[in-house]
Amino acid sequence: MLQLFPRQWRHDCINWRMGSKVQVSTLKWRRSNMLAFTLEKFKQGSIPRLDIHNHFNPKPVVDLKTSQNFRNVTPTFISVFPEHTAHPGDHVSLQCISTGNPIPSVIWYLDDTIVRQNSRITAGDDVNDTGDVISFLNITDIHVEDSGEYQCHATNDVGSVYHGNRLNVYGLLFVRGMQNMTAISGEDLIIRCPYGGYPIKGIRWLKGKWICCC
């Protein structure tokens, strides 16, 4: 996929050329000032040329250089959010900046459940001039129920990556309901305690009797 970042964009015709042969191209999507195209017939290692014409200029206005990189790249994070501690009524903004090719899509989770947006909680993202995805989660008028571990998951066609950290909110402690889990004998299993409230002295696990504390 090729990403273009024009300041102003008017076109009548878009063609991919591999030598003298015209290739089929698809307009993937548009967001902000970015256009993304996917080559339908692209051979690994070959360098295409993109011709864009309009009625003001019949000549190609974009000519790709051999330095263009057309490899698929698994998402990685450029910047992630730290742990936050807040009081009820505060405002907190969490941000992750990710990159990859194709451009990653980002989803926010709270204790392994997709964040539900409302009048206080909003999520969004933008793509900067270098193709990095700046994703944010804003929480206003924070409630103690908003505390927990937040995660941003960045995913594209070739892989995914996630980052998580806690948002602590001063208030009474609570534990969210935990779903049933299925495990395979002999394999590792990770069980998280989806707690909220702050401060906290420790966590104890119970299975008929106390089995662990931390």
Coordinates of C-alpha atoms in Angstrom, one line a residue:
M1 CA 0.0 0.0 0.0
L2 CA 1.2 3.5 -0.9
Q3 CA 0.2 6.5 1.2
L4 CA 0.2 10.0 -0.2
F5 CA -0.1 13.2 1.7
P6 CA -1.1 16.1 -0.6
R7 CA -2.1 19.5 0.7
Q8 CA -4.6 19.9 -2.1
W9 CA -5.9 17.1 -4.2
R10 CA -7.9 17.1 -7.5
H11 CA -7.5 14.3 -9.9
D12 CA -9.2 13.0 -13.0
C13 CA -7.2 9.8 -13.6
I14 CA -4.9 7.6 -11.5
N15 CA -2.8 4.9 -13.1
W16 CA -0.1 2.6 -11.8
R17 CA 2.7 1.9 -14.3
M18 CA 5.2 -1.0 -14.1
G19 CA 7.4 0.0 -17.0
S20 CA 5.0 0.6 -19.9
K21 CA 2.2 -1.6 -18.5
V22 CA -0.7 0.0 -16.7
Q23 CA -1.6 -1.8 -13.5
V24 CA -4.9 -1.9 -11.7
S25 CA -5.1 0.2 -8.6
T26 CA -7.7 0.7 -5.9
L27 CA -8.4 3.7 -3.8
K28 CA -8.3 2.2 -0.3
W29 CA -9.6 5.0 1.9
R30 CA -9.2 8.7 2.6
R31 CA -8.7 10.3 6.0
S32 CA -7.4 13.8 6.8
N33 CA -5.2 14.8 3.9
M34 CA -4.1 11.2 3.1
L35 CA -5.0 8.9 0.2
A36 CA -4.0 5.3 0.4
F37 CA -3.8 3.0 -2.6
T38 CA -3.4 -0.8 -2.9
L39 CA -1.7 -2.4 -5.9
E40 CA -3.8 -5.3 -7.2
K41 CA -0.9 -6.7 -9.3
F42 CA 2.4 -5.9 -7.5
K43 CA 5.5 -8.1 -7.7
Q44 CA 7.9 -8.1 -4.8
G45 CA 11.0 -6.1 -5.5
S46 CA 9.6 -4.2 -8.5
I47 CA 9.2 -0.4 -8.3
P48 CA 6.0 1.1 -9.7
R49 CA 5.3 4.5 -11.0
L50 CA 2.2 6.4 -10.1
D51 CA 0.7 8.7 -12.7
I52 CA -2.0 11.2 -11.5
H53 CA -3.6 13.5 -14.1
N54 CA -6.1 16.3 -14.0
H55 CA -7.5 18.8 -16.5
F56 CA -5.0 21.4 -15.3
N57 CA -2.0 19.3 -15.9
P58 CA -2.1 16.4 -18.5
K59 CA 1.4 15.2 -17.4
P60 CA 2.0 12.9 -14.4
V61 CA 2.3 14.9 -11.2
V62 CA 3.8 12.2 -9.1
D63 CA 6.7 10.0 -10.0
L64 CA 7.8 7.4 -7.5
K65 CA 11.5 7.1 -6.7
T66 CA 13.3 3.8 -6.3
S67 CA 13.8 4.6 -2.6
Q68 CA 10.1 4.0 -1.9
N69 CA 9.5 1.2 0.5
F70 CA 6.5 -1.1 -0.4
R71 CA 7.1 -3.8 2.2
N72 CA 4.4 -4.8 4.7
V73 CA 5.4 -3.9 8.2
T74 CA 4.0 -5.2 11.5
P75 CA 2.7 -2.4 13.8
T76 CA 5.0 -1.0 16.4
F77 CA 4.6 1.8 19.0
I78 CA 6.5 5.1 18.7
S79 CA 5.0 6.4 22.0
V80 CA 2.7 5.0 24.7
F81 CA 1.0 6.3 27.8
P82 CA 2.3 5.9 31.3
E83 CA 0.4 4.9 34.5
H84 CA -2.0 7.6 35.7
T85 CA -3.4 8.4 39.1
A86 CA -6.4 10.7 39.3
H87 CA -9.1 12.0 41.6
P88 CA -12.8 11.9 40.8
G89 CA -13.8 14.8 38.5
D90 CA -10.3 15.0 36.9
H91 CA -9.7 14.8 33.2
V92 CA -7.2 12.3 31.7
S93 CA -6.0 11.8 28.1
L94 CA -4.3 8.5 27.1
Q95 CA -2.3 8.4 23.9
C96 CA -0.6 5.8 21.7
I97 CA 1.3 6.6 18.5
S98 CA 1.8 3.6 16.2
T99 CA 3.2 2.9 12.8
G100 CA 3.2 0.1 10.3
N101 CA 2.3 -0.8 6.7
P102 CA -0.6 -1.0 6.0
I103 CA -1.6 1.8 8.4
P104 CA -2.7 0.2 11.7
S105 CA -6.2 0.5 13.1
V106 CA -6.4 1.1 16.9
I107 CA -9.0 -0.2 19.4
W108 CA -9.0 0.7 23.1
Y109 CA -9.8 -1.8 25.9
L110 CA -10.5 -1.5 29.6
D111 CA -9.7 -4.7 31.5
D112 CA -9.9 -6.8 28.3
T113 CA -13.2 -5.3 27.3
I114 CA -13.6 -2.8 24.4
V115 CA -14.1 0.7 25.8
R116 CA -17.7 1.9 25.5
Q117 CA -17.8 5.6 24.5
N118 CA -20.3 8.0 26.0
S119 CA -20.6 11.7 26.8
R120 CA -17.5 11.5 29.1
I121 CA -15.4 8.9 27.3
T122 CA -14.3 9.5 23.7
A123 CA -11.7 7.8 21.5
G124 CA -10.3 8.8 18.1
D125 CA -7.2 8.9 16.0
D126 CA -5.5 10.9 13.3
V127 CA -2.7 10.2 10.8
N128 CA 0.2 12.6 10.6
D129 CA 2.3 13.6 7.6
T130 CA 4.6 10.6 8.0
G131 CA 1.8 8.0 8.2
D132 CA 1.9 7.5 12.0
V133 CA -1.4 6.9 13.8
I134 CA -2.0 9.1 16.8
S135 CA -4.7 7.5 18.8
F136 CA -6.2 9.0 22.0
L137 CA -8.7 8.2 24.7
N138 CA -10.1 11.1 26.6
I139 CA -12.0 10.7 29.9
T140 CA -13.6 13.8 31.5
D141 CA -15.3 14.0 34.9
I142 CA -13.6 10.8 36.0
H143 CA -15.5 8.3 38.2
V144 CA -13.9 5.7 40.3
E145 CA -15.6 3.1 38.0
D146 CA -13.3 4.3 35.2
S147 CA -10.2 2.9 36.9
G148 CA -8.5 -0.2 35.7
E149 CA -6.0 -1.3 33.1
Y150 CA -6.4 0.4 29.7
Q151 CA -4.9 -1.1 26.6
C152 CA -4.5 0.2 23.0
H153 CA -4.3 -2.5 20.4
A154 CA -2.8 -1.6 17.0
T155 CA -3.6 -4.1 14.2
N156 CA -3.0 -4.3 10.4
D157 CA -3.0 -7.1 7.8
V158 CA 0.4 -8.5 8.9
G159 CA 0.3 -8.3 12.7
S160 CA -0.7 -6.6 15.9
V161 CA 0.8 -5.1 19.0
Y162 CA -0.7 -3.8 22.3
H163 CA 0.3 -1.6 25.2
G164 CA -1.4 -1.5 28.6
N165 CA -1.1 0.5 31.8
R166 CA -3.3 1.4 34.8
L167 CA -5.5 4.4 35.4
N168 CA -5.9 4.6 39.2
V169 CA -8.8 6.7 40.6
Y170 CA -9.1 7.5 44.3
G171 CA -12.1 5.8 45.8
L172 CA -13.6 2.6 47.2
L173 CA -12.1 -0.7 45.9
F174 CA -14.1 -3.0 43.7
V175 CA -13.6 -6.0 41.4
R176 CA -15.4 -6.2 38.0
G177 CA -17.2 -9.4 37.2
M178 CA -14.9 -12.0 35.7
Q179 CA -15.9 -14.2 32.8
N180 CA -15.6 -18.0 32.7
M181 CA -12.3 -19.2 31.1
T182 CA -11.4 -22.4 29.3
A183 CA -7.8 -23.8 29.6
I184 CA -5.9 -26.7 28.2
S185 CA -4.2 -29.1 30.7
G186 CA -0.4 -28.5 30.7
E187 CA -0.5 -25.1 29.1
D188 CA 0.0 -21.7 30.8
L189 CA -3.0 -19.6 31.8
I190 CA -3.0 -16.0 32.9
I191 CA -5.9 -14.7 35.0
R192 CA -6.0 -11.0 35.7
C193 CA -7.9 -9.4 38.6
P194 CA -9.9 -6.5 37.1
Y195 CA -10.0 -4.3 40.1
G196 CA -10.5 -0.6 40.6
G197 CA -10.3 2.0 43.3
Y198 CA -7.2 3.5 44.9
P199 CA -5.1 3.2 47.0
I200 CA -4.8 -0.6 47.3
K201 CA -2.8 -2.7 49.9
G202 CA -2.8 -6.0 48.0
I203 CA -4.7 -8.7 46.2
R204 CA -5.5 -12.2 47.4
W205 CA -6.6 -15.1 45.2
L206 CA -9.0 -17.7 46.5
K207 CA -9.9 -21.2 45.2
G208 CA -11.6 -22.9 48.1
K209 CA -8.8 -21.5 50.3
W210 CA -6.2 -18.7 50.0
I211 CA -3.7 -19.7 47.3
C212 CA -1.9 -16.5 46.5
C213 CA -1.4 -12.9 47.6
C214 CA 0.4 -10.0 46.1

